[in-house]
Amino acid sequence: MTSTKKDPVIVILQLTGGNDYYNTLIPYTDPLYYDNRPNVKYEQEDIIKINDEYGLMPTMGPIKEMFDQGKVAIVNGVGYTNSPRSHFRSMDIWHTCEPDKVGTEGWIGRIARELDPKKENVLTAINFGHGLPRAMAVPGVPVASIADLGTYGLLTGIGDSGQRAKALDLFSRMYSPTVGGSFVTDYLRSTGTDAMVGADIVKIAPEKYSSSVEYPNSPIATHLRDIAQVYFADLGTRIFYTAHASFDTHAGEMAGHPVLWKDVSESIAAFFEDMKEHDAGDNVIMYLFSEFGRRVHDNGSGTDHGAAGVTFLIGNSVNGGLYGEYPSAKPEDLEQGDLVPNWDFRSDYSTIVEDWLGLDAKPIVNGSFEKMPLLK
Amino acid sequence: VNYVADRVPDTSLPGIQKILQYIKDEGATTPEQLVDAAAEHMGFVELSEETRQQLIDNAKTDGDLDWSDEAAAGQRIGETMALIGATTEYQFG
């Protein structure tokens, strides 16, 4: 008997720059919060309380609504030991699951390889944004990177349609495998043909899309809407990746951070509303992370790089609630003035890989890590 | 591929206009001259003979460059440079 159950899909939303954990999930009853944050803090009356101890920052209203519906799991104290507090190195670590050496394979790329070992679908994993995150980079694994779904395609700078058709034909011939070609040349050519095949397939997504949901006017909303369009087009994509920036709030945090979370929260709400409208919410979950949190004490205008952070898992299939332990902000419990991670990020990944995608996590995240029951 | 292809056919860019002027001054008219000049101004791209011939065959479909219509000639050169930017030699060389 065939199954009508759809394959589980994961959307990864990277909050680039180091999101301020201490000002996102706020220990509003802890006097240390107000002592440590003379300038970069929220007043109790503005914090969106989720229980008697913790609340969300003021512009996360839509996330709170979903939390109240049991659809948001918030994981405390996420990170890894000996954080270098460097954007580049820390993001590399999150992307490759290699805290102790420079990794060369991204965990998402490894998932794509497991899901589609024969590379039958070049759109198994798609990044929405510019460039390609290292998380998705694995030699030989085709992934697509789409900056703008509406104009996605090869050689779109050639305006005349007749000339473009000729150009694409030439491109196809230039990148076709040749008899007697070396492994290297065949590998290079396959990247071109994969790009061309992917572009041809994905361009139908906007044409097939219709929705009454109005997404906000922000880059992250555009990316999430593009993700929804591709997902609804049923092209077999299992992993979507995107990012929003910049959470690197060294200065002016009280002006910038609320805007960032407003954009993220409203866009996520619109995305899941779109899923609901299309009766498609049960097999999509979204994971939010940032490469580190920020320092406990503010610098007068913002906050500098820290260590422990907070992650979110959102969706109908999520066991909503607060997970883990909020790291202590007592001076004697800090490391280099920062909240100390007490939950390895690879544990989050393991939950996603095993409990959601049904794969063995160990070869993907480079080890075995304890999991929490974040999913139904 | 698209990063290059979005820019080099844009004849409003001052740098592209300079390249077009250089190519015109060099007297390039035939498809072979067009491809070789475009490859030179894309950074002395060393094309394999196979790729070069593919580009020349493509250029031959539109005949020689007609400098009496500078806009059209400029567009052809820009598109040729975009195609060179799409080659494996440019992307991975």
mmCIF file of N, CA and C in Angstrom, chain A residues 104-192:
data_model
loop_
_atom_site.group_PDB
_atom_site.id
_atom_site.type_symbol
_atom_site.label_atom_id
_atom_site.label_comp_id
_atom_site.label_asym_id
_atom_site.label_seq_id
_atom_site.Cartn_x
_atom_site.Cartn_y
_atom_site.Cartn_z
ATOM 1 N N THR A 104 35.738 20.265 6.455
ATOM 2 C CA THR A 104 35.621 20.517 5.016
ATOM 3 C C THR A 104 34.265 20.121 4.464
ATOM 4 N N GLU A 105 33.440 19.499 5.286
ATOM 5 C CA GLU A 105 32.124 19.094 4.813
ATOM 6 C C GLU A 105 31.045 19.706 5.695
ATOM 7 N N GLY A 106 30.048 20.260 5.069
ATOM 8 C CA GLY A 106 28.942 20.850 5.808
ATOM 9 C C GLY A 106 27.910 19.804 6.187
ATOM 10 N N TRP A 107 27.273 20.005 7.341
ATOM 11 C CA TRP A 107 26.329 18.993 7.829
ATOM 12 C C TRP A 107 25.087 18.897 6.953
ATOM 13 N N ILE A 108 24.676 20.008 6.375
ATOM 14 C CA ILE A 108 23.502 19.977 5.502
ATOM 15 C C ILE A 108 23.845 19.258 4.200
ATOM 16 N N GLY A 109 25.042 19.500 3.694
ATOM 17 C CA GLY A 109 25.481 18.795 2.496
ATOM 18 C C GLY A 109 25.524 17.296 2.732
ATOM 19 N N ARG A 110 25.948 16.897 3.936
ATOM 20 C CA ARG A 110 25.976 15.467 4.266
ATOM 21 C C ARG A 110 24.566 14.898 4.304
ATOM 22 N N ILE A 111 23.638 15.666 4.857
ATOM 23 C CA ILE A 111 22.246 15.205 4.868
ATOM 24 C C ILE A 111 21.750 15.022 3.433
ATOM 25 N N ALA A 112 22.047 16.014 2.587
ATOM 26 C CA ALA A 112 21.615 15.915 1.183
ATOM 27 C C ALA A 112 22.200 14.660 0.536
ATOM 28 N N ARG A 113 23.448 14.360 0.865
ATOM 29 C CA ARG A 113 24.090 13.177 0.288
ATOM 30 C C ARG A 113 23.390 11.906 0.753
ATOM 31 N N GLU A 114 22.967 11.865 2.024
ATOM 32 C CA GLU A 114 22.261 10.687 2.537
ATOM 33 C C GLU A 114 20.869 10.573 1.937
ATOM 34 N N LEU A 115 20.211 11.694 1.774
ATOM 35 C CA LEU A 115 18.837 11.659 1.248
ATOM 36 C C LEU A 115 18.812 11.314 -0.238
ATOM 37 N N ASP A 116 19.845 11.714 -0.944
ATOM 38 C CA ASP A 116 19.857 11.535 -2.396
ATOM 39 C C ASP A 116 21.245 11.090 -2.848
ATOM 40 N N PRO A 117 21.644 9.878 -2.487
ATOM 41 C CA PRO A 117 23.008 9.436 -2.786
ATOM 42 C C PRO A 117 23.303 9.340 -4.281
ATOM 43 N N LYS A 118 22.287 9.143 -5.095
ATOM 44 C CA LYS A 118 22.512 9.031 -6.533
ATOM 45 C C LYS A 118 22.376 10.374 -7.241
ATOM 46 N N LYS A 119 22.183 11.400 -6.473
ATOM 47 C CA LYS A 119 22.071 12.765 -7.031
ATOM 48 C C LYS A 119 20.986 12.841 -8.101
ATOM 49 N N GLU A 120 19.854 12.262 -7.787
ATOM 50 C CA GLU A 120 18.765 12.261 -8.763
ATOM 51 C C GLU A 120 18.006 13.575 -8.779
ATOM 52 N N ASN A 121 18.124 14.335 -7.685
ATOM 53 C CA ASN A 121 17.412 15.604 -7.620
ATOM 54 C C ASN A 121 18.380 16.701 -7.197
ATOM 55 N N VAL A 122 18.742 17.564 -8.146
ATOM 56 C CA VAL A 122 19.711 18.619 -7.833
ATOM 57 C C VAL A 122 19.127 19.671 -6.896
ATOM 58 N N LEU A 123 17.831 19.564 -6.618
ATOM 59 C CA LEU A 123 17.178 20.535 -5.735
ATOM 60 C C LEU A 123 16.849 19.937 -4.371
ATOM 61 N N THR A 124 17.543 18.873 -3.981
ATOM 62 C CA THR A 124 17.295 18.275 -2.667
ATOM 63 C C THR A 124 17.538 19.290 -1.554
ATOM 64 N N ALA A 125 18.555 20.122 -1.734
ATOM 65 C CA ALA A 125 18.862 21.158 -0.752
ATOM 66 C C ALA A 125 19.033 22.481 -1.482
ATOM 67 N N ILE A 126 18.384 23.516 -0.988
ATOM 68 C CA ILE A 126 18.458 24.835 -1.635
ATOM 69 C C ILE A 126 18.738 25.902 -0.591
ATOM 70 N N ASN A 127 19.684 26.778 -0.928
ATOM 71 C CA ASN A 127 19.924 27.962 -0.116
ATOM 72 C C ASN A 127 19.226 29.146 -0.764
ATOM 73 N N PHE A 128 18.553 29.931 0.033
ATOM 74 C CA PHE A 128 17.957 31.168 -0.476
ATOM 75 C C PHE A 128 18.761 32.329 0.079
ATOM 76 N N GLY A 129 19.513 32.972 -0.814
ATOM 77 C CA GLY A 129 20.395 34.054 -0.417
ATOM 78 C C GLY A 129 21.595 34.045 -1.345
ATOM 79 N N HIS A 130 22.506 34.949 -1.093
ATOM 80 C CA HIS A 130 23.694 35.036 -1.930
ATOM 81 C C HIS A 130 24.758 34.059 -1.435
ATOM 82 N N GLY A 131 25.535 33.541 -2.366
ATOM 83 C CA GLY A 131 26.606 32.633 -2.004
ATOM 84 C C GLY A 131 26.084 31.279 -1.554
ATOM 85 N N LEU A 132 26.952 30.505 -0.989
ATOM 86 C CA LEU A 132 26.592 29.176 -0.517
ATOM 87 C C LEU A 132 27.173 28.978 0.871
ATOM 88 N N PRO A 133 26.354 28.719 1.878
ATOM 89 C CA PRO A 133 26.908 28.507 3.213
ATOM 90 C C PRO A 133 27.731 27.225 3.261
ATOM 91 N N ARG A 134 28.783 27.261 4.037
ATOM 92 C CA ARG A 134 29.632 26.086 4.156
ATOM 93 C C ARG A 134 28.846 24.891 4.663
ATOM 94 N N ALA A 135 27.793 25.138 5.399
ATOM 95 C CA ALA A 135 26.963 24.040 5.914
ATOM 96 C C ALA A 135 26.460 23.145 4.785
ATOM 97 N N MET A 136 26.351 23.705 3.595
ATOM 98 C CA MET A 136 25.791 22.948 2.476
ATOM 99 C C MET A 136 26.856 22.423 1.525
ATOM 100 N N ALA A 137 28.097 22.731 1.793
ATOM 101 C CA ALA A 137 29.158 22.405 0.845
ATOM 102 C C ALA A 137 29.763 21.045 1.152
ATOM 103 N N VAL A 138 29.562 20.116 0.257
ATOM 104 C CA VAL A 138 30.219 18.807 0.308
ATOM 105 C C VAL A 138 30.610 18.474 -1.128
ATOM 106 N N PRO A 139 31.867 18.116 -1.375
ATOM 107 C CA PRO A 139 32.276 17.814 -2.748
ATOM 108 C C PRO A 139 31.371 16.773 -3.391
ATOM 109 N N GLY A 140 30.922 17.081 -4.594
ATOM 110 C CA GLY A 140 30.096 16.136 -5.339
ATOM 111 C C GLY A 140 28.620 16.189 -5.039
ATOM 112 N N VAL A 141 28.206 16.984 -4.073
ATOM 113 C CA VAL A 141 26.781 17.062 -3.737
ATOM 114 C C VAL A 141 26.215 18.342 -4.344
ATOM 115 N N PRO A 142 25.294 18.202 -5.286
ATOM 116 C CA PRO A 142 24.730 19.409 -5.904
ATOM 117 C C PRO A 142 23.750 20.104 -4.970
ATOM 118 N N VAL A 143 23.934 21.390 -4.795
ATOM 119 C CA VAL A 143 22.964 22.199 -4.058
ATOM 120 C C VAL A 143 22.733 23.472 -4.869
ATOM 121 N N ALA A 144 21.552 24.023 -4.741
ATOM 122 C CA ALA A 144 21.241 25.247 -5.466
ATOM 123 C C ALA A 144 21.295 26.423 -4.510
ATOM 124 N N SER A 145 21.666 27.577 -5.031
ATOM 125 C CA SER A 145 21.666 28.793 -4.241
ATOM 126 C C SER A 145 20.928 29.855 -5.033
ATOM 127 N N ILE A 146 19.830 30.327 -4.480
ATOM 128 C CA ILE A 146 18.927 31.210 -5.212
ATOM 129 C C ILE A 146 18.826 32.544 -4.484
ATOM 130 N N ALA A 147 19.315 33.605 -5.132
ATOM 131 C CA ALA A 147 19.230 34.924 -4.503
ATOM 132 C C ALA A 147 17.831 35.517 -4.670
ATOM 133 N N ASP A 148 17.249 35.299 -5.833
ATOM 134 C CA ASP A 148 15.929 35.861 -6.121
ATOM 135 C C ASP A 148 15.176 34.868 -6.988
ATOM 136 N N LEU A 149 14.164 34.239 -6.431
ATOM 137 C CA LEU A 149 13.453 33.192 -7.159
ATOM 138 C C LEU A 149 12.800 33.724 -8.423
ATOM 139 N N GLY A 150 12.333 34.952 -8.375
ATOM 140 C CA GLY A 150 11.632 35.516 -9.519
ATOM 141 C C GLY A 150 12.498 35.653 -10.763
ATOM 142 N N THR A 151 13.801 35.849 -10.543
ATOM 143 C CA THR A 151 14.683 36.049 -11.692
ATOM 144 C C THR A 151 15.722 34.950 -11.797
ATOM 145 N N TYR A 152 15.539 33.858 -11.052
ATOM 146 C CA TYR A 152 16.560 32.815 -11.021
ATOM 147 C C TYR A 152 16.692 32.134 -12.374
ATOM 148 N N GLY A 153 17.899 31.941 -12.765
ATOM 149 C CA GLY A 153 18.155 31.241 -14.013
ATOM 150 C C GLY A 153 19.582 31.514 -14.430
ATOM 151 N N LEU A 154 20.031 30.848 -15.429
ATOM 152 C CA LEU A 154 21.394 31.059 -15.914
ATOM 153 C C LEU A 154 21.412 32.156 -16.977
ATOM 154 N N LEU A 155 22.459 32.941 -16.951
ATOM 155 C CA LEU A 155 22.709 33.957 -17.984
ATOM 156 C C LEU A 155 21.519 34.902 -18.155
ATOM 157 N N THR A 156 20.904 35.242 -17.033
ATOM 158 C CA THR A 156 19.740 36.129 -17.089
ATOM 159 C C THR A 156 20.136 37.552 -17.465
ATOM 160 N N GLY A 157 21.433 37.863 -17.449
ATOM 161 C CA GLY A 157 21.888 39.195 -17.847
ATOM 162 C C GLY A 157 21.777 39.421 -19.337
ATOM 163 N N ILE A 158 21.587 38.337 -20.091
ATOM 164 C CA ILE A 158 21.389 38.486 -21.535
ATOM 165 C C ILE A 158 19.891 38.690 -21.756
ATOM 166 N N GLY A 159 19.539 39.907 -22.124
ATOM 167 C CA GLY A 159 18.137 40.293 -22.128
ATOM 168 C C GLY A 159 17.322 39.719 -23.268
ATOM 169 N N ASP A 160 17.880 39.719 -24.472
ATOM 170 C CA ASP A 160 17.123 39.256 -25.633
ATOM 171 C C ASP A 160 16.860 37.757 -25.507
ATOM 172 N N SER A 161 15.592 37.363 -25.618
ATOM 173 C CA SER A 161 15.251 35.961 -25.348
ATOM 174 C C SER A 161 15.870 35.024 -26.378
ATOM 175 N N GLY A 162 15.942 35.479 -27.630
ATOM 176 C CA GLY A 162 16.537 34.642 -28.663
ATOM 177 C C GLY A 162 18.025 34.432 -28.425
ATOM 178 N N GLN A 163 18.703 35.529 -28.071
ATOM 179 C CA GLN A 163 20.142 35.434 -27.780
ATOM 180 C C GLN A 163 20.379 34.581 -26.540
ATOM 181 N N ARG A 164 19.511 34.729 -25.569
ATOM 182 C CA ARG A 164 19.674 33.954 -24.331
ATOM 183 C C ARG A 164 19.486 32.472 -24.603
ATOM 184 N N ALA A 165 18.519 32.145 -25.461
ATOM 185 C CA ALA A 165 18.296 30.730 -25.798
ATOM 186 C C ALA A 165 19.541 30.157 -26.467
ATOM 187 N N LYS A 166 20.160 30.932 -27.360
ATOM 188 C CA LYS A 166 21.399 30.484 -28.012
ATOM 189 C C LYS A 166 22.506 30.309 -26.991
ATOM 190 N N ALA A 167 22.568 31.269 -26.064
ATOM 191 C CA ALA A 167 23.615 31.229 -25.043
ATOM 192 C C ALA A 167 23.451 30.007 -24.145
ATOM 193 N N LEU A 168 22.216 29.702 -23.781
ATOM 194 C CA LEU A 168 21.976 28.544 -22.928
ATOM 195 C C LEU A 168 22.296 27.247 -23.667
ATOM 196 N N ASP A 169 22.020 27.234 -24.954
ATOM 197 C CA ASP A 169 22.362 26.056 -25.746
ATOM 198 C C ASP A 169 23.873 25.858 -25.773
ATOM 199 N N LEU A 170 24.584 26.964 -25.952
ATOM 200 C CA LEU A 170 26.047 26.891 -25.950
ATOM 201 C C LEU A 170 26.562 26.457 -24.578
ATOM 202 N N PHE A 171 25.977 27.023 -23.524
ATOM 203 C CA PHE A 171 26.374 26.653 -22.167
ATOM 204 C C PHE A 171 26.186 25.151 -21.969
ATOM 205 N N SER A 172 25.056 24.657 -22.421
ATOM 206 C CA SER A 172 24.770 23.230 -22.280
ATOM 207 C C SER A 172 25.832 22.385 -22.980
ATOM 208 N N ARG A 173 26.263 22.834 -24.142
ATOM 209 C CA ARG A 173 27.276 22.072 -24.877
ATOM 210 C C ARG A 173 28.649 22.190 -24.220
ATOM 211 N N MET A 174 28.948 23.393 -23.712
ATOM 212 C CA MET A 174 30.251 23.591 -23.061
ATOM 213 C C MET A 174 30.386 22.715 -21.828
ATOM 214 N N TYR A 175 29.284 22.487 -21.143
ATOM 215 C CA TYR A 175 29.340 21.757 -19.881
ATOM 216 C C TYR A 175 28.950 20.289 -20.012
ATOM 217 N N SER A 176 28.699 19.821 -21.243
ATOM 218 C CA SER A 176 28.370 18.410 -21.390
ATOM 219 C C SER A 176 29.609 17.571 -21.162
ATOM 220 N N PRO A 177 29.445 16.423 -20.533
ATOM 221 C CA PRO A 177 30.615 15.556 -20.327
ATOM 222 C C PRO A 177 31.221 15.150 -21.663
ATOM 223 N N THR A 178 32.525 15.023 -21.687
ATOM 224 C CA THR A 178 33.184 14.650 -22.925
ATOM 225 C C THR A 178 33.793 13.269 -22.790
ATOM 226 N N VAL A 179 33.862 12.563 -23.903
ATOM 227 C CA VAL A 179 34.521 11.253 -23.906
ATOM 228 C C VAL A 179 36.007 11.475 -23.671
ATOM 229 N N GLY A 180 36.550 10.692 -22.737
ATOM 230 C CA GLY A 180 37.968 10.835 -22.470
ATOM 231 C C GLY A 180 38.299 11.971 -21.534
ATOM 232 N N GLY A 181 37.250 12.618 -21.014
ATOM 233 C CA GLY A 181 37.515 13.721 -20.089
ATOM 234 C C GLY A 181 38.051 13.194 -18.758
ATOM 235 N N SER A 182 38.831 14.035 -18.073
ATOM 236 C CA SER A 182 39.373 13.604 -16.789
ATOM 237 C C SER A 182 38.297 13.712 -15.717
ATOM 238 N N PHE A 183 38.571 13.132 -14.552
ATOM 239 C CA PHE A 183 37.646 13.234 -13.426
ATOM 240 C C PHE A 183 37.392 14.689 -13.087
ATOM 241 N N VAL A 184 38.457 15.480 -13.130
ATOM 242 C CA VAL A 184 38.317 16.888 -12.732
ATOM 243 C C VAL A 184 37.418 17.632 -13.712
ATOM 244 N N THR A 185 37.682 17.461 -15.002
ATOM 245 C CA THR A 185 36.869 18.192 -15.982
ATOM 246 C C THR A 185 35.428 17.709 -15.942
ATOM 247 N N ASP A 186 35.224 16.418 -15.779
ATOM 248 C CA ASP A 186 33.847 15.923 -15.710
ATOM 249 C C ASP A 186 33.149 16.471 -14.471
ATOM 250 N N TYR A 187 33.899 16.568 -13.366
ATOM 251 C CA TYR A 187 33.317 17.116 -12.135
ATOM 252 C C TYR A 187 32.925 18.572 -12.343
ATOM 253 N N LEU A 188 33.816 19.338 -12.970
ATOM 254 C CA LEU A 188 33.514 20.748 -13.214
ATOM 255 C C LEU A 188 32.311 20.892 -14.140
ATOM 256 N N ARG A 189 32.286 20.066 -15.154
ATOM 257 C CA ARG A 189 31.161 20.155 -16.089
ATOM 258 C C ARG A 189 29.842 19.788 -15.410
ATOM 259 N N SER A 190 29.889 18.852 -14.497
ATOM 260 C CA SER A 190 28.639 18.441 -13.832
ATOM 261 C C SER A 190 28.073 19.581 -13.002
ATOM 262 N N THR A 191 28.935 20.453 -12.476
ATOM 263 C CA THR A 191 28.396 21.579 -11.700
ATOM 264 C C THR A 191 27.591 22.499 -12.601
ATOM 265 N N GLY A 192 28.069 22.674 -13.827
ATOM 266 C CA GLY A 192 27.350 23.530 -14.753
ATOM 267 C C GLY A 192 26.022 22.922 -15.176
#
